[in-house]
Tab-separated table of C-alpha atoms and ligand atoms in Angstrom:
chain	number	residue	atom	x	y	z
A	664	PHE	CA	32.030	-21.533	13.882
A	665	TRP	CA	28.680	-23.285	13.756
A	666	SER	CA	30.274	-26.664	14.367
A	667	ALA	CA	32.025	-25.235	17.411
A	668	VAL	CA	28.673	-24.085	18.751
A	669	SER	CA	27.009	-27.432	18.112
A	670	ASN	CA	29.874	-29.238	19.802
A	671	GLU	CA	29.339	-27.167	22.917
A	672	PHE	CA	25.714	-28.139	23.024
A	673	ASN	CA	26.359	-31.735	22.160
A	674	ASP	CA	28.188	-31.950	25.460
A	675	SER	CA	25.646	-30.117	27.549
A	676	MET	CA	22.304	-31.411	26.221
A	677	THR	CA	20.678	-34.801	26.091
A	678	LYS	CA	20.932	-36.433	22.700
A	679	ALA	CA	17.206	-36.164	22.133
A	680	SER	CA	17.123	-32.417	22.770
A	681	PHE	CA	20.268	-31.873	20.800
A	682	ASP	CA	18.886	-33.727	17.788
A	683	THR	CA	15.596	-31.879	18.053
A	684	TRP	CA	16.775	-28.349	18.573
A	685	ILE	CA	20.350	-28.000	17.370
A	686	GLY	CA	20.644	-30.825	14.868
A	687	THR	CA	17.812	-29.331	12.807
A	688	THR	CA	19.220	-25.795	12.811
A	689	HIS	CA	21.372	-24.509	9.959
A	690	PRO	CA	23.361	-21.323	9.537
A	691	VAL	CA	22.186	-19.485	6.432
A	692	GLU	CA	24.189	-16.326	6.268
A	693	TYR	CA	26.665	-14.353	8.325
A	694	LYS	CA	26.661	-10.699	7.462
A	695	GLY	CA	28.128	-7.747	9.355
A	696	ASN	CA	27.277	-8.636	12.904
A	697	GLN	CA	24.201	-10.671	12.021
A	698	LEU	CA	24.026	-14.391	12.000
A	699	TYR	CA	20.982	-15.905	10.298
A	700	LEU	CA	19.813	-19.338	11.372
A	701	GLU	CA	17.217	-21.539	9.750
A	702	VAL	CA	14.939	-23.833	11.733
A	703	PRO	CA	12.256	-26.176	10.418
A	704	SER	CA	9.183	-24.816	12.202
A	705	GLN	CA	7.626	-22.126	14.403
A	706	LEU	CA	7.953	-24.547	17.266
A	707	HIS	CA	11.718	-24.639	16.829
A	708	LYS	CA	11.812	-20.897	16.469
A	709	GLY	CA	9.905	-20.469	19.708
A	710	TYR	CA	12.262	-22.840	21.462
A	711	TRP	CA	15.272	-20.969	20.155
A	712	GLU	CA	13.900	-17.652	21.252
A	713	ASN	CA	13.002	-18.862	24.694
A	714	ASN	CA	15.912	-21.106	25.460
A	715	LEU	CA	18.887	-20.878	23.176
A	716	ILE	CA	19.281	-17.508	21.627
A	717	ASN	CA	20.850	-15.743	24.611
A	718	GLU	CA	23.398	-18.434	25.254
A	719	VAL	CA	24.334	-18.805	21.596
A	720	THR	CA	24.587	-15.032	21.183
A	721	THR	CA	27.055	-14.902	24.041
A	722	MET	CA	28.993	-17.828	22.681
A	723	ALA	CA	29.134	-16.416	19.186
A	724	SER	CA	30.097	-12.971	20.407
A	725	GLU	CA	32.930	-14.452	22.459
A	726	MET	CA	34.190	-16.641	19.644
A	727	LEU	CA	34.048	-13.926	17.016
A	728	LYS	CA	35.192	-11.263	19.465
A	729	LYS	CA	32.418	-8.823	18.610
A	730	PRO	CA	28.751	-8.472	19.478
A	731	ILE	CA	26.723	-10.789	17.289
A	732	HIS	CA	23.038	-10.542	16.656
A	733	ILE	CA	21.295	-13.828	15.952
A	734	ILE	CA	18.195	-14.023	13.798
A	735	VAL	CA	16.199	-17.231	13.730
A	736	LYS	CA	13.691	-17.829	10.953
A	737	THR	CA	11.811	-20.854	9.750
A	738	THR	CA	12.448	-22.440	6.365
A	739	ASP	CA	9.046	-21.150	5.263
A	740	GLU	CA	9.867	-17.629	6.265
A	741	TYR	CA	13.076	-17.637	4.263
A	742	ALA	CA	11.243	-19.139	1.301
A	743	SER	CA	8.359	-16.695	1.379
A	744	ASP	CA	10.528	-13.619	1.751
A	745	PRO	CA	14.002	-13.766	0.251
A	746	THR	CA	14.720	-10.169	1.297
A	747	ILE	CA	14.470	-11.190	4.927
A	748	ILE	CA	18.231	-11.318	5.236
A	749	GLU	CA	18.435	-7.573	4.678
A	750	GLU	CA	16.190	-6.963	7.611
A	751	GLU	CA	17.943	-5.269	10.521
A	752	VAL	CA	15.573	-5.367	13.415
A	753	LYS	CA	14.663	-8.538	15.119
A	754	GLU	CA	10.942	-8.956	15.097
A	755	VAL	CA	9.217	-9.780	18.346
A	756	LYS	CA	7.152	-12.880	18.343
A	757	LYS	CA	3.611	-12.326	19.477
A	758	SER	CA	1.359	-14.913	20.924
A	759	ILE	CA	-2.159	-15.067	19.653
A	760	PRO	CA	-4.600	-15.349	22.537
A	761	ARG	CA	-7.012	-18.181	22.060
A	762	PRO	CA	-10.494	-17.357	23.278
A	763	ASP	CA	-11.299	-20.680	24.820
A	764	SER	CA	-8.162	-20.962	26.918
A	765	HIS	CA	-8.914	-17.653	28.716
A	766	LEU	CA	-5.270	-16.697	28.549
A	767	ASN	CA	-4.099	-13.110	28.612
A	768	GLY	CA	-2.086	-12.476	25.451
A	769	LYS	CA	0.489	-10.376	27.267
A	770	TYR	CA	1.570	-12.981	29.776
A	771	THR	CA	4.215	-14.894	27.876
A	772	PHE	CA	7.710	-16.087	28.699
A	773	ASP	CA	9.011	-13.450	26.299
A	774	SER	CA	7.633	-10.641	28.382
A	775	PHE	CA	8.699	-12.158	31.704
A	776	VAL	CA	11.874	-10.757	33.186
A	777	THR	CA	13.860	-13.169	35.291
A	778	GLY	CA	16.061	-12.343	38.236
A	779	LYS	CA	16.733	-13.364	41.781
A	780	GLY	CA	13.409	-14.155	43.344
A	781	ASN	CA	11.754	-15.754	40.348
A	782	GLU	CA	14.516	-17.725	38.632
A	783	MET	CA	13.493	-21.055	40.079
A	784	ALA	CA	9.813	-20.534	39.370
A	785	HIS	CA	10.618	-19.450	35.825
A	786	ALA	CA	12.841	-22.454	35.186
A	787	ALA	CA	10.277	-24.875	36.569
A	788	ALA	CA	7.528	-23.262	34.523
A	789	LEU	CA	9.588	-23.653	31.362
A	790	VAL	CA	10.293	-27.292	32.063
A	791	VAL	CA	6.604	-27.943	32.559
A	792	ALA	CA	5.713	-25.950	29.433
A	793	GLU	CA	8.075	-27.997	27.319
A	794	ASN	CA	6.797	-31.325	28.528
A	795	PRO	CA	3.370	-30.907	30.067
A	796	GLY	CA	2.395	-33.723	32.340
A	797	ALA	CA	5.782	-35.369	32.188
A	798	THR	CA	7.789	-33.709	34.926
A	799	TYR	CA	6.512	-31.712	37.869
A	800	ASN	CA	2.876	-32.463	38.406
A	801	PRO	CA	1.323	-30.484	39.844
A	802	LEU	CA	3.522	-27.423	39.606
A	803	LEU	CA	2.610	-25.014	42.375
A	804	ILE	CA	3.838	-21.431	42.235
A	805	TYR	CA	3.332	-19.569	45.480
A	806	GLY	CA	4.208	-16.189	46.945
A	807	GLY	CA	2.960	-12.670	47.586
A	808	GLY	CA	0.622	-10.674	45.375
A	809	GLY	CA	1.810	-9.028	42.210
A	810	LEU	CA	4.965	-11.084	41.884
A	811	GLY	CA	4.249	-12.779	38.558
A	812	LYS	CA	2.484	-15.992	39.525
A	813	THR	CA	-0.405	-15.522	37.148
A	814	HIS	CA	1.963	-14.297	34.463
A	815	LEU	CA	4.146	-17.396	34.687
A	816	MET	CA	1.186	-19.712	34.841
A	817	GLU	CA	-0.315	-18.218	31.714
A	818	ALA	CA	3.068	-18.243	30.006
A	819	ILE	CA	3.004	-22.015	30.384
A	820	GLY	CA	-0.361	-22.072	28.652
A	821	HIS	CA	0.834	-19.931	25.732
A	822	TYR	CA	3.978	-21.940	25.314
A	823	VAL	CA	2.103	-25.226	25.185
A	824	LEU	CA	-0.350	-23.856	22.617
A	825	ASP	CA	2.401	-22.290	20.517
A	826	ASN	CA	4.117	-25.638	20.359
A	827	ASP	CA	1.018	-27.574	19.589
A	828	SER	CA	-2.194	-25.802	18.751
A	829	GLU	CA	-4.131	-29.035	19.165
A	830	LYS	CA	-3.483	-29.071	22.866
A	831	VAL	CA	-6.299	-28.013	25.154
A	832	VAL	CA	-5.304	-25.516	27.790
A	833	LYS	CA	-7.706	-24.151	30.347
A	834	TYR	CA	-7.021	-21.242	32.644
A	835	VAL	CA	-9.373	-20.617	35.537
A	836	THR	CA	-9.271	-18.782	38.829
A	837	SER	CA	-10.333	-20.900	41.761
A	838	GLU	CA	-13.295	-18.538	42.209
A	839	ASN	CA	-14.438	-19.200	38.658
A	840	PHE	CA	-14.005	-22.889	39.196
A	841	THR	CA	-16.208	-22.587	42.274
A	842	ASN	CA	-18.854	-20.573	40.442
A	843	ASP	CA	-18.869	-22.943	37.469
A	844	PHE	CA	-19.284	-25.830	39.813
A	845	ILE	CA	-22.132	-24.262	41.729
A	846	ASN	CA	-23.915	-23.247	38.544
A	847	SER	CA	-23.510	-26.719	37.128
A	848	ILE	CA	-25.311	-28.135	40.127
A	849	ARG	CA	-28.016	-25.532	39.953
A	850	SER	CA	-28.686	-26.158	36.299
A	851	ASN	CA	-28.164	-29.876	36.532
A	852	ARG	CA	-25.231	-29.821	34.152
A	853	GLN	CA	-22.574	-31.533	36.190
A	854	GLU	CA	-21.573	-33.819	33.385
A	855	GLU	CA	-20.850	-30.840	31.179
A	856	PHE	CA	-18.818	-29.255	33.958
A	857	ARG	CA	-16.756	-32.413	34.353
A	858	GLN	CA	-16.124	-32.681	30.622
A	859	ALA	CA	-14.963	-29.093	30.527
A	860	TYR	CA	-12.420	-29.557	33.293
A	861	ARG	CA	-11.307	-33.126	32.769
A	862	ASN	CA	-10.791	-33.178	28.999
A	863	VAL	CA	-7.866	-30.826	28.974
A	864	ASP	CA	-4.120	-31.273	28.550
A	865	VAL	CA	-3.169	-28.457	30.854
A	866	LEU	CA	-5.342	-27.099	33.644
A	867	LEU	CA	-4.195	-23.837	35.191
A	868	VAL	CA	-5.905	-22.990	38.460
A	869	ASP	CA	-5.043	-19.574	39.812
A	870	ASP	CA	-5.165	-18.565	43.501
A	871	ILE	CA	-6.146	-21.863	45.062
A	872	GLN	CA	-6.161	-20.224	48.508
A	873	PHE	CA	-9.734	-19.208	47.683
A	874	LEU	CA	-10.789	-22.853	47.749
A	875	ALA	CA	-10.502	-22.590	51.545
A	876	GLU	CA	-13.694	-23.474	53.370
A	877	LYS	CA	-15.515	-24.495	50.184
A	878	GLU	CA	-15.895	-28.140	50.983
A	879	GLY	CA	-18.091	-29.128	48.065
A	880	THR	CA	-15.842	-27.420	45.561
A	881	GLN	CA	-12.785	-28.980	47.136
A	882	GLU	CA	-14.355	-32.400	46.824
A	883	GLU	CA	-15.052	-31.774	43.145
A	884	PHE	CA	-11.609	-30.398	42.549
A	885	PHE	CA	-10.131	-33.448	44.236
A	886	HIS	CA	-11.779	-35.626	41.572
A	887	THR	CA	-10.803	-33.286	38.760
A	888	PHE	CA	-7.231	-33.430	40.031
A	889	ASN	CA	-7.179	-37.189	40.246
A	890	THR	CA	-8.560	-37.680	36.771
A	891	LEU	CA	-6.080	-35.311	35.198
A	892	TYR	CA	-3.199	-36.641	37.227
A	893	ASN	CA	-3.938	-40.226	36.322
A	894	ASP	CA	-4.147	-39.292	32.656
A	895	GLN	CA	-0.762	-37.562	33.011
A	896	LYS	CA	-2.285	-34.231	32.201
A	897	GLN	CA	-0.518	-31.202	33.554
A	898	ILE	CA	-1.903	-29.300	36.531
A	899	VAL	CA	-0.478	-25.912	37.455
A	900	LEU	CA	-1.575	-24.110	40.590
A	901	THR	CA	-0.804	-20.783	42.198
A	902	SER	CA	-1.378	-19.705	45.742
A	903	ASP	CA	-0.404	-16.868	48.023
A	904	ARG	CA	0.957	-19.357	50.520
A	905	LEU	CA	1.927	-23.005	50.884
A	906	PRO	CA	-1.067	-25.376	50.812
A	907	ASN	CA	-0.524	-26.549	54.396
A	908	GLU	CA	-0.870	-22.925	55.496
A	909	ILE	CA	-4.238	-22.546	53.844
A	910	ALA	CA	-6.734	-22.903	56.656
A	911	LYS	CA	-9.663	-25.186	55.876
A	912	LEU	CA	-8.154	-26.846	52.883
A	913	SER	CA	-8.743	-30.586	53.070
A	914	ASP	CA	-5.751	-32.702	54.013
A	915	ARG	CA	-6.061	-34.857	50.958
A	916	LEU	CA	-5.837	-31.852	48.668
A	917	VAL	CA	-2.885	-30.521	50.633
A	918	SER	CA	-1.097	-33.829	50.281
A	919	ARG	CA	-1.776	-34.016	46.546
A	920	PHE	CA	-0.590	-30.475	45.986
A	921	LYS	CA	2.736	-31.569	47.421
A	922	TRP	CA	3.182	-34.420	44.956
A	923	GLY	CA	4.848	-32.287	42.355
A	924	LEU	CA	7.023	-29.267	42.855
A	925	SER	CA	6.349	-26.133	44.854
A	926	VAL	CA	8.390	-23.077	43.953
A	927	ASP	CA	8.098	-19.625	45.393
A	928	VAL	CA	8.323	-16.198	43.835
A	929	ALA	CA	9.982	-13.600	46.037
A	930	PRO	CA	10.016	-9.801	45.633
A	931	PRO	CA	12.465	-8.707	42.937
A	932	ASP	CA	15.780	-7.146	43.929
A	933	LEU	CA	16.699	-3.702	42.636
A	934	GLU	CA	18.486	-5.049	39.572
A	935	THR	CA	15.481	-7.089	38.526
A	936	ARG	CA	13.132	-4.165	39.154
A	937	ILE	CA	15.252	-2.034	36.873
A	938	ALA	CA	15.199	-4.741	34.215
A	939	ILE	CA	11.431	-5.042	34.491
A	940	LEU	CA	10.949	-1.297	34.132
A	941	GLN	CA	13.275	-1.187	31.151
A	942	SER	CA	11.374	-3.963	29.494
A	943	LYS	CA	7.984	-2.331	30.150
A	944	ALA	CA	9.250	1.064	28.996
A	945	LYS	CA	10.518	-0.503	25.810
A	946	ALA	CA	7.224	-2.286	25.222
A	947	GLU	CA	5.402	1.022	25.660
A	948	GLY	CA	7.883	2.901	23.504
A	949	LEU	CA	8.814	5.206	26.381
A	950	GLU	CA	12.063	7.154	26.407
A	951	ILE	CA	13.349	7.060	29.958
A	952	SER	CA	16.933	7.480	31.070
A	953	ASP	CA	18.672	4.825	33.153
A	954	GLU	CA	18.895	7.271	36.012
A	955	THR	CA	15.146	7.848	36.049
A	956	ILE	CA	14.439	4.146	35.723
A	957	ALA	CA	16.674	3.492	38.722
A	958	TYR	CA	14.889	6.209	40.674
A	959	ILE	CA	11.482	4.685	39.964
A	960	ALA	CA	12.747	1.195	40.745
A	961	LYS	CA	13.806	2.361	44.191
A	962	GLN	CA	10.340	3.639	45.040
A	963	VAL	CA	8.620	0.248	45.029
A	964	SER	CA	10.231	-2.816	46.427
A	965	SER	CA	7.779	-5.572	47.030
A	966	ASN	CA	5.418	-5.866	44.129
A	967	VAL	CA	5.763	-5.865	40.361
A	968	ARG	CA	2.176	-4.822	39.803
A	969	GLU	CA	2.799	-1.661	41.843
A	970	LEU	CA	6.012	-1.150	39.954
A	971	GLU	CA	4.109	-1.189	36.692
A	972	GLY	CA	1.614	1.203	38.257
A	973	THR	CA	4.336	3.740	38.959
A	974	LEU	CA	5.391	3.660	35.346
A	975	VAL	CA	1.839	4.258	34.166
A	976	ARG	CA	1.564	7.116	36.616
A	977	VAL	CA	4.783	8.731	35.461
A	978	GLN	CA	3.719	8.299	31.859
A	979	ALA	CA	0.322	9.897	32.511
A	980	TYR	CA	1.923	12.732	34.452
A	981	SER	CA	4.328	13.426	31.606
A	982	ALA	CA	1.434	13.481	29.129
A	983	ILE	CA	-0.625	15.856	31.245
A	984	LYS	CA	2.296	18.175	31.935
A	985	ARG	CA	3.517	17.874	28.364
A	986	GLN	CA	7.021	17.312	29.665
A	987	ASP	CA	9.568	14.645	28.928
A	988	ILE	CA	10.098	12.027	31.557
A	989	THR	CA	12.960	13.067	33.787
A	990	THR	CA	13.888	12.044	37.310
A	991	GLU	CA	12.531	15.346	38.502
A	992	LEU	CA	9.201	14.659	36.788
A	993	ALA	CA	9.091	11.095	38.126
A	994	MET	CA	9.650	12.447	41.634
A	995	GLN	CA	6.723	14.805	41.259
A	996	ALA	CA	4.515	12.120	39.743
A	997	LEU	CA	5.238	9.687	42.545
A	998	ASP	CA	5.334	12.204	45.344
A	999	GLY	CA	3.294	11.211	48.327
A	1000	LEU	CA	2.316	7.972	46.746
A	1001	LYS	CA	1.694	5.420	49.407
A	1002	ILE	CA	2.285	2.330	47.459
A	1003	ASN	CA	1.177	-1.040	48.634
A	1004	GLN	CA	0.584	0.185	52.116
A	1005	ARG	CA	-2.302	-0.197	54.450
A	1006	THR	CA	-2.935	2.165	57.304
A	1007	ASP	CA	-4.127	-0.562	59.660
A	1008	ILE	CA	-0.722	-2.190	59.633
A	1009	THR	CA	1.425	-0.580	62.294
A	1010	ALA	CA	4.846	-1.290	63.722
A	1011	SER	CA	3.322	-2.526	66.965
A	1012	LYS	CA	1.031	-4.931	65.117
A	1013	ILE	CA	4.032	-6.271	63.230
A	1014	GLN	CA	6.003	-6.616	66.444
A	1015	ARG	CA	3.179	-8.540	68.079
A	1016	LYS	CA	2.824	-10.993	65.204
A	1017	VAL	CA	6.546	-11.515	64.864
A	1018	ALA	CA	6.974	-11.994	68.598
A	1019	ASP	CA	4.129	-14.545	68.665
A	1020	PHE	CA	5.594	-16.403	65.743
A	1021	TYR	CA	9.014	-16.777	67.326
A	1022	GLU	CA	7.656	-17.229	70.830
A	1023	ILE	CA	9.352	-14.194	72.262
A	1024	THR	CA	7.873	-10.880	73.461
A	1025	PRO	CA	7.491	-7.498	71.753
A	1026	ALA	CA	9.733	-6.153	74.524
A	1027	ASP	CA	12.496	-8.478	73.308
A	1028	LEU	CA	12.169	-6.976	69.841
A	1029	LYS	CA	12.463	-3.464	71.207
A	1030	GLY	CA	15.206	-4.329	73.655
A	1031	LYS	CA	18.934	-4.704	73.283
A	1032	LYS	CA	19.486	-8.438	73.765
A	1033	ARG	CA	21.959	-9.751	71.228
A	1034	SER	CA	21.204	-13.467	71.286
A	1035	LYS	CA	20.504	-14.937	67.879
A	1036	THR	CA	17.019	-16.113	68.809
A	1037	ILE	CA	16.114	-12.471	69.287
A	1038	VAL	CA	18.317	-10.630	66.815
A	1039	VAL	CA	16.962	-12.421	63.758
A	1040	PRO	CA	13.264	-11.914	64.615
A	1041	ARG	CA	14.111	-8.276	65.413
A	1042	GLN	CA	15.683	-7.810	61.995
A	1043	ILE	CA	12.711	-9.545	60.346
A	1044	ALA	CA	10.307	-7.268	62.185
A	1045	MET	CA	12.218	-4.197	61.015
A	1046	TYR	CA	12.222	-5.514	57.479
A	1047	LEU	CA	8.463	-6.056	57.614
A	1048	CYS	CA	7.916	-2.542	58.953
A	1049	ARG	CA	9.780	-1.218	55.958
A	1050	GLU	CA	7.792	-3.405	53.568
A	1051	LEU	CA	4.341	-3.002	55.020
A	1052	THR	CA	4.234	0.484	56.517
A	1053	THR	CA	5.186	3.954	55.293
A	1054	ASP	CA	7.408	4.500	58.300
A	1055	SER	CA	10.785	6.072	57.563
A	1056	LEU	CA	13.969	4.371	58.759
A	1057	PRO	CA	14.427	6.738	61.755
A	1058	ARG	CA	10.781	6.220	62.672
A	1059	ILE	CA	11.205	2.443	62.593
A	1060	GLY	CA	14.286	2.882	64.778
A	1061	GLN	CA	12.124	4.733	67.327
A	1062	GLU	CA	9.523	1.970	67.299
A	1063	PHE	CA	12.251	-0.470	68.214
A	1064	GLY	CA	13.336	1.204	71.426
A	1065	GLY	CA	15.147	4.149	69.912
A	1066	LYS	CA	17.627	2.480	67.585
A	1067	ASP	CA	19.664	4.361	65.048
A	1068	HIS	CA	18.406	4.438	61.438
A	1069	THR	CA	21.650	2.843	60.253
A	1070	THR	CA	20.909	-0.133	62.480
A	1071	VAL	CA	17.517	-0.431	60.849
A	1072	MET	CA	19.005	-0.172	57.386
A	1073	HIS	CA	21.570	-2.815	58.235
A	1074	ALA	CA	18.827	-5.138	59.513
A	1075	ILE	CA	16.773	-4.707	56.354
A	1076	ASN	CA	19.710	-5.319	54.059
A	1077	ARG	CA	20.665	-8.335	56.073
A	1078	ILE	CA	17.235	-9.911	55.772
A	1079	GLN	CA	17.037	-9.129	52.054
A	1080	GLU	CA	20.371	-10.810	51.463
A	1081	GLU	CA	19.574	-13.814	53.596
A	1082	MET	CA	16.239	-14.297	51.859
A	1083	GLU	CA	17.936	-14.566	48.520
A	1084	GLY	CA	19.757	-17.670	49.646
A	1085	SER	CA	17.224	-19.191	51.968
A	1086	GLN	CA	13.919	-20.587	50.883
A	1087	ARG	CA	13.134	-21.260	54.543
A	1088	LEU	CA	13.520	-17.638	55.495
A	1089	ARG	CA	11.459	-16.555	52.505
A	1090	ASP	CA	8.718	-18.916	53.580
A	1091	GLU	CA	8.803	-17.620	57.140
A	1092	VAL	CA	8.672	-13.993	56.046
A	1093	ASN	CA	5.860	-14.795	53.660
A	1094	GLN	CA	3.919	-16.573	56.387
A	1095	LEU	CA	4.399	-13.622	58.671
A	1096	LYS	CA	3.209	-11.211	56.006
A	1097	ASN	CA	0.049	-13.244	55.563
A	1098	LYS	CA	-0.518	-13.314	59.309
A	1099	ILE	CA	-0.061	-9.560	59.541
A	1100	LYS	CA	-2.361	-8.869	56.599
A	1101	ASP	CA	-5.104	-11.320	57.564
B	326	ADP	P1	0.501	-12.439	40.893
B	326	ADP	O1	-0.330	-13.420	40.136
B	326	ADP	O2	1.689	-13.070	41.559
B	326	ADP	O3	-0.296	-11.607	41.850
B	326	ADP	P2	0.841	-11.227	38.311
B	326	ADP	O4	1.325	-12.396	37.544
B	326	ADP	O5	-0.574	-10.830	38.099
B	326	ADP	O6	1.139	-11.424	39.868
B	326	ADP	O7	1.800	-9.996	37.993
B	326	ADP	C1	1.414	-8.664	38.230
B	326	ADP	C2	1.878	-7.799	37.094
B	326	ADP	O8	3.285	-7.715	37.113
B	326	ADP	C3	1.506	-8.358	35.746
B	326	ADP	O9	1.167	-7.310	34.870
B	326	ADP	C4	2.758	-9.032	35.261
B	326	ADP	O10	2.873	-9.027	33.858
B	326	ADP	C5	3.831	-8.204	35.904
B	326	ADP	N1	5.016	-8.990	36.252
B	326	ADP	C6	5.219	-9.711	37.376
B	326	ADP	N2	6.449	-10.272	37.361
B	326	ADP	C7	7.028	-9.925	36.209
B	326	ADP	C8	8.284	-10.198	35.606
B	326	ADP	N3	9.219	-10.949	36.235
B	326	ADP	N4	8.546	-9.674	34.390
B	326	ADP	C9	7.643	-8.903	33.776
B	326	ADP	N5	6.440	-8.604	34.273
B	326	ADP	C10	6.119	-9.093	35.490
B	327	MG	MG1	-2.341	-13.738	40.258
């Protein structure tokens, strides 16, 4: 069986990766439905857990025609604990946060749920984490708030450190970078500042949109960037929008930010939201039925942070009421919750911004014209009303010249589907959101 698995991979991997990851792995024991594999180091184990285990589990389960559970341990782990093979539950690998990297211990690839909307960003992050400085440089992850940009960025940092604890990883928000820079000037310690930012293997700069208008800091960051780039050190950036949409960001920074790869994160679809809630509930040891999870997942559509918030709220409510978490209880806990919504965003504001953007008029959006140049913006505007206001579907229909709520629902579904396949549409919608929120 093992040779069949390795043959599969021999065909699909480069020789170097195959030799490194599969060639060094040995089956130790196959017992009940558990297959024990031995790898030479923690690094290999991490790689297996992040990249191979799912695929091999599927392969093994198909070949052996029953669900197989794969357990990967290092040679040392087998040697130090011979009873390990009896163990039933797969242990979860934990990352140790390192104080100087400023990484959050929770933000690892293990705890990141992938789905439509973040697959590309996740894949790119993993590639960069495996070979920092060698592939996409810089890697820029952009998209709306609470969609996992910081999480993915920090996951890269953890992964790099887990593979090689000698590597120097530095996480910083662009505001902290700015403050550090200003303080270094004030206290005449610019050399120290430069050392701190230029002698790293991986520099993670979060929320670069806040560099806007800070000319001095941009200038300094330009030099930091160049030094790291020339030394083939990895730079990872996040932003709430594409660099060329950041007003008052110098052209030379914008052009450098485009050298590598830009990937967006889009709001998770329902399936992904359910998977995220399941994963969080499991991590918290919460017992919640699938039905209740699905109910909660439907309450929040555009933001994972808010989604987590709902779970915390339901959990707290259940503790206070001393009742188990049921759909009924979740409904009560989340009742009247205006999630992610601002009162100053109204349907007419959205219509104005969308109309401006597509060079049509708000009257076109409310009217009945069926030409494509109007229908698509109309659907986008309806979608944005649903995302950014608390208006019900019938209410949105009214705002658009008295349309039926099924028309509105159709429009929203349409845009959601189209966005899944079209980066361009996602970018446009994201740009519009920023314009509406600014
Ligand atoms: P952003 O930086 O895009 O504003 P964050 O990375 O801070 O968003 O994510 C917000 C919260 O949602 C964090 O607690 C993060 O762990 C969680 N989160 C976001 N996306 C995912 C995901 N795909 N899987 C698991 N947790 C996620
Ligand atoms: Mg963030």
